mmCIF file of C-alpha atoms and ligand atoms in Angstrom:
data_model
loop_
_atom_site.group_PDB
_atom_site.id
_atom_site.type_symbol
_atom_site.label_atom_id
_atom_site.label_comp_id
_atom_site.label_asym_id
_atom_site.label_seq_id
_atom_site.Cartn_x
_atom_site.Cartn_y
_atom_site.Cartn_z
ATOM 1 C CA MET H 19 -38.021 17.127 -45.242
ATOM 2 C CA SER H 20 -36.811 18.176 -48.801
ATOM 3 C CA PHE H 21 -38.036 21.501 -50.427
ATOM 4 C CA LEU H 22 -40.398 19.774 -53.043
ATOM 5 C CA VAL H 23 -41.966 17.614 -50.525
ATOM 6 C CA LYS H 24 -42.703 20.887 -48.105
ATOM 7 C CA ILE H 25 -43.790 22.757 -51.072
ATOM 8 C CA ARG H 26 -46.256 19.990 -52.611
ATOM 9 C CA GLU H 27 -47.596 19.443 -48.990
ATOM 10 C CA LYS H 28 -48.473 23.269 -48.743
ATOM 11 C CA ALA H 29 -49.892 23.582 -52.401
ATOM 12 C CA ARG H 30 -52.260 20.671 -51.452
ATOM 13 C CA GLU H 31 -53.398 22.598 -48.267
ATOM 14 C CA VAL H 32 -53.990 25.934 -50.121
ATOM 15 C CA ASN H 33 -55.635 24.218 -53.141
ATOM 16 C CA ARG H 34 -55.484 27.203 -55.672
ATOM 17 C CA SER H 35 -56.356 27.118 -59.498
ATOM 18 C CA VAL H 36 -53.617 27.641 -61.807
ATOM 19 C CA VAL H 37 -53.968 28.118 -65.598
ATOM 20 C CA LEU H 38 -51.185 26.196 -68.116
ATOM 21 C CA PRO H 39 -51.652 28.124 -71.476
ATOM 22 C CA GLU H 40 -49.532 25.816 -73.342
ATOM 23 C CA GLY H 41 -51.908 22.977 -74.098
ATOM 24 C CA THR H 42 -50.378 22.183 -77.300
ATOM 25 C CA ASP H 43 -47.373 20.939 -75.466
ATOM 26 C CA GLU H 44 -47.533 17.006 -74.402
ATOM 27 C CA ARG H 45 -45.438 17.652 -71.427
ATOM 28 C CA VAL H 46 -48.149 20.409 -70.346
ATOM 29 C CA VAL H 47 -51.115 17.971 -70.593
ATOM 30 C CA THR H 48 -49.198 15.320 -69.007
ATOM 31 C CA ALA H 49 -48.107 17.696 -65.973
ATOM 32 C CA ALA H 50 -51.842 18.797 -65.657
ATOM 33 C CA ALA H 51 -53.008 15.145 -65.102
ATOM 34 C CA LYS H 52 -50.227 14.645 -62.453
ATOM 35 C CA VAL H 53 -51.231 17.846 -60.856
ATOM 36 C CA VAL H 54 -54.690 16.608 -60.397
ATOM 37 C CA GLU H 55 -53.481 12.894 -59.479
ATOM 38 C CA LEU H 56 -51.384 14.477 -56.670
ATOM 39 C CA GLY H 57 -53.794 16.928 -55.423
ATOM 40 C CA ILE H 58 -51.370 19.976 -56.047
ATOM 41 C CA ALA H 59 -53.759 22.362 -57.445
ATOM 42 C CA ARG H 60 -56.670 22.734 -59.824
ATOM 43 C CA PRO H 61 -55.210 22.921 -63.385
ATOM 44 C CA ILE H 62 -56.827 24.896 -66.122
ATOM 45 C CA VAL H 63 -55.266 24.162 -69.599
ATOM 46 C CA ILE H 64 -55.563 26.129 -72.544
ATOM 47 C CA GLY H 65 -55.778 24.645 -75.764
ATOM 48 C CA ASN H 66 -58.033 22.514 -78.038
ATOM 49 C CA LYS H 67 -60.056 20.020 -76.060
ATOM 50 C CA GLU H 68 -59.956 17.184 -78.810
ATOM 51 C CA GLU H 69 -56.326 17.414 -79.418
ATOM 52 C CA MET H 70 -55.694 17.207 -75.924
ATOM 53 C CA GLU H 71 -58.051 14.237 -75.224
ATOM 54 C CA ARG H 72 -56.234 12.515 -78.094
ATOM 55 C CA VAL H 73 -52.746 13.167 -76.571
ATOM 56 C CA ALA H 74 -54.124 11.876 -72.855
ATOM 57 C CA ASN H 75 -55.619 9.017 -74.501
ATOM 58 C CA ASP H 76 -52.353 8.135 -76.438
ATOM 59 C CA LEU H 77 -50.450 8.488 -72.986
ATOM 60 C CA GLY H 78 -53.037 6.655 -70.972
ATOM 61 C CA LEU H 79 -53.752 9.734 -68.933
ATOM 62 C CA SER H 80 -57.124 10.808 -67.498
ATOM 63 C CA LEU H 81 -57.982 14.261 -67.696
ATOM 64 C CA LYS H 82 -60.760 14.052 -65.044
ATOM 65 C CA GLY H 83 -60.231 17.288 -62.807
ATOM 66 C CA VAL H 84 -58.517 18.873 -65.735
ATOM 67 C CA GLU H 85 -60.451 22.173 -66.914
ATOM 68 C CA ILE H 86 -59.852 22.910 -70.476
ATOM 69 C CA VAL H 87 -60.362 26.262 -72.021
ATOM 70 C CA GLU H 88 -60.530 26.815 -75.888
ATOM 71 C CA VAL H 89 -59.933 30.527 -76.255
ATOM 72 C CA LYS H 90 -62.042 30.847 -79.496
ATOM 73 C CA ASN H 91 -65.075 29.300 -77.986
ATOM 74 C CA SER H 92 -64.687 31.297 -74.655
ATOM 75 C CA SER H 93 -67.710 33.102 -73.542
ATOM 76 C CA LYS H 94 -65.161 35.417 -71.747
ATOM 77 C CA LEU H 95 -63.202 36.322 -74.823
ATOM 78 C CA GLU H 96 -65.020 39.849 -75.240
ATOM 79 C CA ALA H 97 -65.081 40.779 -71.697
ATOM 80 C CA TYR H 98 -61.410 39.970 -71.544
ATOM 81 C CA ALA H 99 -60.720 41.993 -74.895
ATOM 82 C CA GLU H 100 -62.245 44.988 -73.727
ATOM 83 C CA LYS H 101 -60.601 44.794 -70.157
ATOM 84 C CA LEU H 102 -57.063 44.275 -71.863
ATOM 85 C CA ALA H 103 -57.903 47.495 -74.194
ATOM 86 C CA GLU H 104 -58.711 49.345 -71.147
ATOM 87 C CA LEU H 105 -55.590 48.090 -69.555
ATOM 88 C CA ARG H 106 -53.203 48.986 -72.241
ATOM 89 C CA ALA H 107 -55.079 52.070 -73.495
ATOM 90 C CA LYS H 108 -52.327 54.498 -72.879
ATOM 91 C CA LYS H 109 -50.076 52.262 -75.410
ATOM 92 C CA GLY H 110 -52.982 52.762 -77.994
ATOM 93 C CA MET H 111 -54.828 49.314 -77.623
ATOM 94 C CA THR H 112 -58.010 49.020 -79.282
ATOM 95 C CA VAL H 113 -60.671 46.096 -78.648
ATOM 96 C CA GLU H 114 -60.142 44.632 -81.844
ATOM 97 C CA LYS H 115 -56.241 44.568 -81.387
ATOM 98 C CA ALA H 116 -56.449 43.073 -77.906
ATOM 99 C CA ARG H 117 -59.141 40.475 -79.251
ATOM 100 C CA GLU H 118 -56.453 39.454 -81.946
ATOM 101 C CA ILE H 119 -53.711 39.204 -79.138
ATOM 102 C CA LEU H 120 -55.813 36.975 -76.924
ATOM 103 C CA LEU H 121 -56.838 34.593 -79.703
ATOM 104 C CA ASN H 122 -53.109 34.207 -80.835
ATOM 105 C CA ASP H 123 -50.903 34.495 -77.605
ATOM 106 C CA PRO H 124 -52.089 32.197 -74.890
ATOM 107 C CA ASN H 125 -49.972 33.759 -72.417
ATOM 108 C CA PHE H 126 -52.146 37.003 -72.456
ATOM 109 C CA PHE H 127 -55.385 34.708 -72.491
ATOM 110 C CA GLY H 128 -54.050 33.008 -69.292
ATOM 111 C CA ALA H 129 -52.985 36.411 -67.781
ATOM 112 C CA MET H 130 -56.298 37.720 -68.233
ATOM 113 C CA MET H 131 -57.865 34.872 -66.695
ATOM 114 C CA VAL H 132 -55.605 35.497 -63.445
ATOM 115 C CA LYS H 133 -56.377 39.295 -63.863
ATOM 116 C CA MET H 134 -60.241 38.652 -63.984
ATOM 117 C CA GLY H 135 -60.148 36.274 -61.072
ATOM 118 C CA ASP H 136 -60.938 33.131 -63.421
ATOM 119 C CA ALA H 137 -57.633 31.465 -62.304
ATOM 120 C CA ASP H 138 -55.470 32.227 -59.136
ATOM 121 C CA ALA H 139 -51.944 32.015 -60.844
ATOM 122 C CA MET H 140 -50.230 31.042 -64.273
ATOM 123 C CA VAL H 141 -47.281 28.825 -65.245
ATOM 124 C CA SER H 142 -46.068 29.127 -68.907
ATOM 125 C CA GLY H 143 -42.894 29.167 -70.711
ATOM 126 C CA SER H 144 -42.629 25.220 -72.033
ATOM 127 C CA ASP H 145 -42.853 26.676 -75.479
ATOM 128 C CA SER H 146 -42.225 30.356 -75.283
ATOM 129 C CA PRO H 147 -39.191 32.427 -74.145
ATOM 130 C CA THR H 148 -39.062 34.235 -70.581
ATOM 131 C CA ALA H 149 -39.570 37.629 -72.076
ATOM 132 C CA ASP H 150 -42.945 36.830 -73.714
ATOM 133 C CA VAL H 151 -44.230 35.243 -70.460
ATOM 134 C CA LEU H 152 -42.898 38.373 -68.244
ATOM 135 C CA ARG H 153 -44.290 40.679 -70.783
ATOM 136 C CA ALA H 154 -47.746 39.158 -70.517
ATOM 137 C CA GLY H 155 -47.343 39.107 -66.831
ATOM 138 C CA LEU H 156 -46.208 42.755 -66.416
ATOM 139 C CA GLN H 157 -48.506 44.200 -69.125
ATOM 140 C CA VAL H 158 -51.811 42.432 -67.872
ATOM 141 C CA ILE H 159 -51.117 41.894 -63.896
ATOM 142 C CA GLY H 160 -48.699 44.635 -63.449
ATOM 143 C CA THR H 161 -46.873 45.022 -59.933
ATOM 144 C CA ARG H 162 -48.359 44.649 -56.397
ATOM 145 C CA PRO H 163 -49.657 47.845 -54.941
ATOM 146 C CA GLY H 164 -46.795 49.563 -53.359
ATOM 147 C CA ILE H 165 -44.310 47.679 -55.555
ATOM 148 C CA LYS H 166 -42.263 49.010 -58.344
ATOM 149 C CA THR H 167 -39.978 46.199 -59.350
ATOM 150 C CA VAL H 168 -40.723 42.510 -60.866
ATOM 151 C CA SER H 169 -37.651 40.416 -60.263
ATOM 152 C CA SER H 170 -37.076 36.796 -59.259
ATOM 153 C CA VAL H 171 -35.435 34.251 -57.238
ATOM 154 C CA PHE H 172 -34.095 30.587 -57.609
ATOM 155 C CA VAL H 173 -34.353 28.282 -54.946
ATOM 156 C CA MET H 174 -30.995 26.519 -54.816
ATOM 157 C CA GLU H 175 -31.273 23.279 -52.754
ATOM 158 C CA LEU H 176 -27.554 21.891 -51.931
ATOM 159 C CA THR H 177 -27.180 18.255 -52.235
ATOM 160 C CA GLU H 178 -23.952 18.538 -50.348
ATOM 161 C CA ARG H 179 -22.063 20.625 -47.885
ATOM 162 C CA GLN H 180 -25.382 21.391 -46.369
ATOM 163 C CA GLU H 181 -23.994 21.597 -42.841
ATOM 164 C CA THR H 182 -21.631 24.248 -43.937
ATOM 165 C CA TYR H 183 -23.854 26.466 -46.165
ATOM 166 C CA GLY H 184 -27.254 25.146 -44.964
ATOM 167 C CA ASP H 185 -30.078 23.346 -47.112
ATOM 168 C CA VAL H 186 -31.448 26.153 -49.298
ATOM 169 C CA LEU H 187 -30.109 29.421 -50.554
ATOM 170 C CA LEU H 188 -32.093 32.145 -52.433
ATOM 171 C CA PHE H 189 -30.341 33.451 -55.558
ATOM 172 C CA GLY H 190 -31.677 36.941 -57.369
ATOM 173 C CA ASP H 191 -32.367 38.099 -59.701
ATOM 174 C CA CYS H 192 -31.288 35.878 -62.058
ATOM 175 C CA SER H 193 -33.861 35.880 -64.931
ATOM 176 C CA VAL H 194 -35.490 39.309 -64.969
ATOM 177 C CA ILE H 195 -33.784 42.916 -64.744
ATOM 178 C CA PRO H 196 -30.739 43.075 -67.106
ATOM 179 C CA VAL H 197 -29.051 45.882 -65.296
ATOM 180 C CA PRO H 198 -30.644 46.933 -62.229
ATOM 181 C CA THR H 199 -30.298 50.567 -60.341
ATOM 182 C CA ALA H 200 -29.453 50.836 -56.843
ATOM 183 C CA GLU H 201 -33.196 51.051 -56.061
ATOM 184 C CA GLN H 202 -34.022 47.845 -57.992
ATOM 185 C CA LEU H 203 -31.457 45.988 -56.298
ATOM 186 C CA ALA H 204 -32.984 47.150 -52.704
ATOM 187 C CA ASP H 205 -36.484 46.078 -54.067
ATOM 188 C CA ILE H 206 -34.991 42.767 -55.135
ATOM 189 C CA ALA H 207 -33.445 42.107 -51.878
ATOM 190 C CA GLU H 208 -36.818 43.142 -50.011
ATOM 191 C CA ALA H 209 -38.987 40.789 -52.410
ATOM 192 C CA SER H 210 -36.494 38.102 -52.017
ATOM 193 C CA VAL H 211 -36.814 38.077 -48.286
ATOM 194 C CA ILE H 212 -40.678 38.038 -48.651
ATOM 195 C CA THR H 213 -40.523 35.022 -51.084
ATOM 196 C CA ALA H 214 -38.029 33.190 -48.792
ATOM 197 C CA GLU H 215 -40.522 33.523 -45.817
ATOM 198 C CA ASN H 216 -43.698 32.633 -47.918
ATOM 199 C CA VAL H 217 -42.405 29.816 -50.065
ATOM 200 C CA VAL H 218 -39.447 28.562 -48.254
ATOM 201 C CA GLY H 219 -40.382 29.312 -44.849
ATOM 202 C CA MET H 220 -36.812 30.749 -44.160
ATOM 203 C CA GLN H 221 -35.808 33.931 -42.341
ATOM 204 C CA GLY H 222 -33.403 35.796 -44.809
ATOM 205 C CA LYS H 223 -30.170 37.225 -44.265
ATOM 206 C CA VAL H 224 -29.164 39.026 -47.533
ATOM 207 C CA ALA H 225 -25.806 39.753 -48.965
ATOM 208 C CA LEU H 226 -26.000 42.319 -51.988
ATOM 209 C CA MET H 227 -22.940 40.671 -53.784
ATOM 210 C CA THR H 228 -20.199 42.686 -56.097
ATOM 211 C CA PHE H 229 -16.269 41.997 -56.881
ATOM 212 C CA SER H 230 -15.451 43.890 -53.857
ATOM 213 C CA THR H 231 -15.873 43.603 -49.977
ATOM 214 C CA LYS H 232 -16.124 46.738 -47.924
ATOM 215 C CA GLY H 233 -13.698 48.950 -49.981
ATOM 216 C CA SER H 234 -11.211 46.386 -51.470
ATOM 217 C CA ALA H 235 -11.631 48.020 -54.957
ATOM 218 C CA SER H 236 -13.711 50.613 -56.582
ATOM 219 C CA HIS H 237 -15.736 51.076 -59.448
ATOM 220 C CA PRO H 238 -18.762 52.631 -60.578
ATOM 221 C CA ASP H 239 -20.500 49.061 -60.654
ATOM 222 C CA ILE H 240 -19.583 48.562 -57.085
ATOM 223 C CA ASP H 241 -21.047 52.225 -56.110
ATOM 224 C CA VAL H 242 -24.419 50.828 -57.385
ATOM 225 C CA VAL H 243 -24.372 47.958 -54.899
ATOM 226 C CA ILE H 244 -23.439 50.376 -51.961
ATOM 227 C CA GLU H 245 -26.133 52.788 -52.920
ATOM 228 C CA ALA H 246 -28.560 49.759 -52.705
ATOM 229 C CA GLY H 247 -27.409 48.993 -49.032
ATOM 230 C CA LYS H 248 -27.953 52.740 -48.211
ATOM 231 C CA ILE H 249 -31.510 52.546 -49.773
ATOM 232 C CA LEU H 250 -32.121 49.956 -47.435
ATOM 233 C CA ASP H 251 -30.869 51.645 -44.638
ATOM 234 C CA GLU H 252 -33.156 54.481 -45.233
ATOM 235 C CA ARG H 253 -35.985 52.119 -45.787
ATOM 236 C CA LYS H 254 -35.492 50.692 -42.232
ATOM 237 C CA VAL H 255 -36.305 47.313 -43.575
ATOM 238 C CA ASN H 256 -36.687 44.606 -40.766
ATOM 239 C CA PHE H 257 -34.301 41.983 -42.192
ATOM 240 C CA GLN H 258 -30.781 41.532 -41.757
ATOM 241 C CA TYR H 259 -28.476 42.581 -45.058
ATOM 242 C CA GLU H 260 -24.834 43.480 -45.781
ATOM 243 C CA ALA H 261 -24.104 45.344 -48.997
ATOM 244 C CA GLU H 262 -20.810 45.202 -50.778
ATOM 245 C CA VAL H 263 -19.559 41.635 -50.214
ATOM 246 C CA GLN H 264 -17.906 38.996 -52.642
ATOM 247 C CA ALA H 265 -19.600 35.863 -52.963
ATOM 248 C CA ASP H 266 -16.914 34.114 -50.783
ATOM 249 C CA ALA H 267 -17.441 36.591 -47.816
ATOM 250 C CA ALA H 268 -21.110 36.055 -48.294
ATOM 251 C CA ILE H 269 -21.332 32.503 -47.437
ATOM 252 C CA VAL H 270 -17.825 31.348 -45.954
ATOM 253 C CA LYS H 271 -17.297 32.123 -42.316
ATOM 254 C CA SER H 272 -13.652 32.264 -42.450
ATOM 255 C CA VAL H 273 -13.203 34.506 -45.352
ATOM 256 C CA ALA H 274 -16.054 36.758 -43.650
ATOM 257 C CA MET H 275 -13.936 36.905 -40.292
ATOM 258 C CA LYS H 276 -11.148 38.404 -42.322
ATOM 259 C CA LYS H 277 -12.860 40.727 -44.809
ATOM 260 C CA CYS H 278 -15.598 42.014 -42.741
ATOM 261 C CA PRO H 279 -15.467 40.465 -39.428
ATOM 262 C CA ASN H 280 -17.981 42.936 -37.661
ATOM 263 C CA SER H 281 -20.755 41.862 -39.984
ATOM 264 C CA GLN H 282 -23.845 39.754 -38.685
ATOM 265 C CA VAL H 283 -24.634 38.652 -42.226
ATOM 266 C CA ALA H 284 -21.267 38.133 -44.036
ATOM 267 C CA GLY H 285 -20.357 34.255 -43.693
ATOM 268 C CA SER H 286 -24.014 33.099 -43.120
ATOM 269 C CA ALA H 287 -25.915 34.868 -45.872
ATOM 270 C CA ASN H 288 -29.035 32.600 -47.279
ATOM 271 C CA ILE H 289 -30.161 35.210 -49.966
ATOM 272 C CA LEU H 290 -27.626 36.270 -52.316
ATOM 273 C CA ILE H 291 -28.390 39.109 -54.515
ATOM 274 C CA PHE H 292 -26.154 39.094 -57.873
ATOM 275 C CA PRO H 293 -25.383 42.973 -59.140
ATOM 276 C CA ASN H 294 -26.879 42.181 -62.624
ATOM 277 C CA LEU H 295 -28.535 39.754 -64.735
ATOM 278 C CA ALA H 296 -25.221 38.395 -66.420
ATOM 279 C CA ALA H 297 -23.933 37.610 -63.164
ATOM 280 C CA GLY H 298 -26.797 36.144 -61.565
ATOM 281 C CA ASN H 299 -28.109 33.879 -64.622
ATOM 282 C CA ILE H 300 -24.313 32.695 -64.810
ATOM 283 C CA GLY H 301 -24.104 32.113 -61.161
ATOM 284 C CA TYR H 302 -27.030 30.015 -60.547
ATOM 285 C CA LYS H 303 -26.310 27.676 -63.694
ATOM 286 C CA LEU H 304 -22.694 27.411 -62.467
ATOM 287 C CA VAL H 305 -23.874 26.143 -59.236
ATOM 288 C CA GLN H 306 -26.410 24.087 -60.499
ATOM 289 C CA ARG H 307 -23.900 22.183 -62.983
ATOM 290 C CA LEU H 308 -20.976 22.155 -61.088
ATOM 291 C CA ALA H 309 -22.157 21.887 -57.270
ATOM 292 C CA GLY H 310 -24.947 19.538 -58.318
ATOM 293 C CA ALA H 311 -27.573 21.885 -56.554
ATOM 294 C CA ASN H 312 -31.212 21.547 -57.436
ATOM 295 C CA ALA H 313 -32.504 24.822 -58.997
ATOM 296 C CA TYR H 314 -36.385 25.670 -58.593
ATOM 297 C CA GLY H 315 -37.414 28.720 -60.355
ATOM 298 C CA PRO H 316 -37.229 31.272 -61.496
ATOM 299 C CA ILE H 317 -39.926 32.280 -58.962
ATOM 300 C CA ILE H 318 -41.254 35.598 -60.256
ATOM 301 C CA GLN H 319 -41.724 38.146 -57.449
ATOM 302 C CA GLY H 320 -43.751 41.572 -57.175
ATOM 303 C CA LEU H 321 -46.559 40.912 -59.537
ATOM 304 C CA ALA H 322 -49.945 41.437 -58.190
ATOM 305 C CA ALA H 323 -50.640 37.835 -58.868
ATOM 306 C CA PRO H 324 -48.220 34.755 -59.476
ATOM 307 C CA ILE H 325 -46.976 34.155 -63.105
ATOM 308 C CA ASN H 326 -44.098 31.785 -63.201
ATOM 309 C CA ASP H 327 -41.876 30.954 -66.274
ATOM 310 C CA LEU H 328 -40.720 27.348 -67.294
ATOM 311 C CA SER H 329 -37.639 26.764 -69.096
ATOM 312 C CA ARG H 330 -38.174 25.455 -72.689
ATOM 313 C CA GLY H 331 -36.121 22.513 -71.730
ATOM 314 C CA CYS H 332 -38.527 21.547 -68.569
ATOM 315 C CA SER H 333 -39.601 18.218 -67.752
ATOM 316 C CA VAL H 334 -42.967 17.248 -66.415
ATOM 317 C CA ASP H 335 -41.961 17.051 -62.858
ATOM 318 C CA ASP H 336 -40.454 20.627 -63.293
ATOM 319 C CA ILE H 337 -44.047 21.707 -64.561
ATOM 320 C CA VAL H 338 -45.599 19.967 -61.470
ATOM 321 C CA ASN H 339 -43.145 21.583 -59.038
ATOM 322 C CA LEU H 340 -43.298 24.982 -60.457
ATOM 323 C CA VAL H 341 -47.109 24.861 -60.168
ATOM 324 C CA ALA H 342 -46.843 23.733 -56.625
ATOM 325 C CA ILE H 343 -44.603 26.821 -55.890
ATOM 326 C CA THR H 344 -47.069 28.882 -57.857
ATOM 327 C CA ALA H 345 -50.042 27.806 -55.935
ATOM 328 C CA VAL H 346 -48.161 28.529 -52.774
ATOM 329 C CA GLN H 347 -47.367 31.901 -53.803
ATOM 330 C CA ALA H 348 -51.086 32.453 -54.877
ATOM 331 C CA ALA H 349 -52.231 32.128 -51.311
ATOM 332 C CA GLU H 350 -49.671 34.568 -49.699
HETATM 333 N N1 ACO S 29 -40.816 45.615 -62.908
HETATM 334 C C1 ACO S 29 -41.798 46.309 -63.110
HETATM 335 N N2 ACO S 29 -41.924 46.893 -64.300
HETATM 336 C C2 ACO S 29 -41.567 46.625 -65.464
HETATM 337 C C3 ACO S 29 -40.403 45.589 -65.419
HETATM 338 C C4 ACO S 29 -39.784 45.132 -64.169
HETATM 339 N N3 ACO S 29 -38.769 44.254 -63.979
HETATM 340 N N4 ACO S 29 -39.732 45.475 -66.665
HETATM 341 C C5 ACO S 29 -40.807 46.108 -67.228
HETATM 342 N N5 ACO S 29 -41.470 46.876 -66.688
HETATM 343 C C6 ACO S 29 -42.664 47.584 -67.085
HETATM 344 C C7 ACO S 29 -42.310 48.501 -68.524
HETATM 345 O O1 ACO S 29 -41.807 49.750 -68.052
HETATM 346 C C8 ACO S 29 -43.690 48.613 -68.918
HETATM 347 O O2 ACO S 29 -44.483 49.607 -68.358
HETATM 348 P P1 ACO S 29 -45.539 50.428 -69.088
HETATM 349 O O3 ACO S 29 -46.414 49.488 -69.609
HETATM 350 O O4 ACO S 29 -46.033 51.458 -68.113
HETATM 351 O O5 ACO S 29 -44.858 51.455 -70.049
HETATM 352 C C9 ACO S 29 -44.480 47.175 -68.797
HETATM 353 O O6 ACO S 29 -43.651 46.729 -67.555
HETATM 354 C C10 ACO S 29 -44.412 46.388 -69.814
HETATM 355 O O7 ACO S 29 -42.960 45.954 -70.220
HETATM 356 P P2 ACO S 29 -42.621 45.954 -71.430
HETATM 357 O O8 ACO S 29 -42.454 47.074 -72.286
HETATM 358 O O9 ACO S 29 -43.724 45.005 -72.168
HETATM 359 O O10 ACO S 29 -41.437 45.046 -71.625
HETATM 360 P P3 ACO S 29 -39.987 45.428 -71.486
HETATM 361 O O11 ACO S 29 -39.517 45.701 -72.796
HETATM 362 O O12 ACO S 29 -39.581 46.383 -70.469
HETATM 363 O O13 ACO S 29 -39.189 43.986 -71.236
HETATM 364 C C11 ACO S 29 -38.797 42.031 -69.878
HETATM 365 C C12 ACO S 29 -39.231 43.568 -69.787
HETATM 366 C C13 ACO S 29 -39.449 41.100 -70.792
HETATM 367 C C14 ACO S 29 -38.803 41.540 -68.421
HETATM 368 C C15 ACO S 29 -37.055 42.324 -70.109
HETATM 369 O O14 ACO S 29 -36.485 43.102 -69.379
HETATM 370 C C16 ACO S 29 -36.557 41.001 -70.496
HETATM 371 O O15 ACO S 29 -36.398 40.577 -71.549
HETATM 372 N N6 ACO S 29 -35.579 40.785 -69.484
HETATM 373 C C17 ACO S 29 -34.720 39.748 -69.464
HETATM 374 C C18 ACO S 29 -35.503 38.393 -69.686
HETATM 375 C C19 ACO S 29 -34.419 37.056 -69.946
HETATM 376 O O16 ACO S 29 -34.365 36.763 -71.009
HETATM 377 N N7 ACO S 29 -34.028 36.378 -68.930
HETATM 378 C C20 ACO S 29 -32.945 35.179 -69.126
HETATM 379 C C21 ACO S 29 -33.596 34.022 -69.464
HETATM 380 S S1 ACO S 29 -34.522 33.315 -68.046
HETATM 381 C C22 ACO S 29 -33.540 31.947 -67.449
HETATM 382 O O17 ACO S 29 -32.636 31.746 -67.835
HETATM 383 C C23 ACO S 29 -33.848 31.405 -66.158
#
């Protein structure tokens, strides 16, 4: 069964509410209607009711089952402004400033809905850059108790050579932390294993990748990855990992046999951690384009409640699928 079929099934079972702040986008309105039709989640769309109904009418869609929230008419606006001011008080936020942000930035209003328990999760980004969606999540939702780092993974579903590499690999972090420290790399590895279990139902085997395998080169950038492995040793994590491996040693058995024959992970890793955002972002896009893999994500991990980011070039189905993934995360 494909990843998508499984995730949609799981989403139907958990039946969570997901807020979509970008109701001005036709794709979002269409996706919300489809989410209801498929029973994937209970969508809440932020936007102008009349405008959305006009769009739905033009497209022949029914908005039955889609909750529409108009920020300026919301009875929750004042309570949200007060809470946002409280959350960001250390940064000098006032209630007036918070109200202005909520009226003008639907990502913040959506994040506040999640914070205040009026929605279980949020999916945004069809009309805003990644950093704006992430900032709303970081500033309003914050990290889970005990977790310092927010990061992300892509679920890479292979369309060929599955017999060699498996159906699904996770790539992290391809969208959040530009230059992770050793501690952040260790956090990304830990969070990715949890996402693998909860979202994909897969037991993670982690490769912390770089441009050397077990001492074949030396460089300060490699030291960061080696250090991340040591941090995982100290944390005594309960999953398998190997630090300082090249990509081929991570996933190709014959190469692993030569470069690190004693590793339990090399040659069969299913979670690939990149040393920085440049490598991760380039890496997932190359595998998607050149190998024809389906890339689902970025799935943001480490927030106290799930908020996920769409690409601005997303299709209606991309939105529906990310809503399903997000709903499943919300049920963790
Ligand atoms: N984990 C935990 N906390 C974080 C993180 C993180 N990864 N990043 C920032 N924070 C904290 C900040 O320290 C800050 O804490 P404070 O309020 O106590 O001071 C709080 O979260 C709010 O952060 P901001 O200052 O608002 O955000 P910042 O300027 O640090 O930027 C961001 C964070 C937006 C994630 C930035 O790192 C970024 O732009 N990353 C790259 C995003 C991107 O463009 N990705 C590529 C495209 S995506 C794609 O192609 C799929």
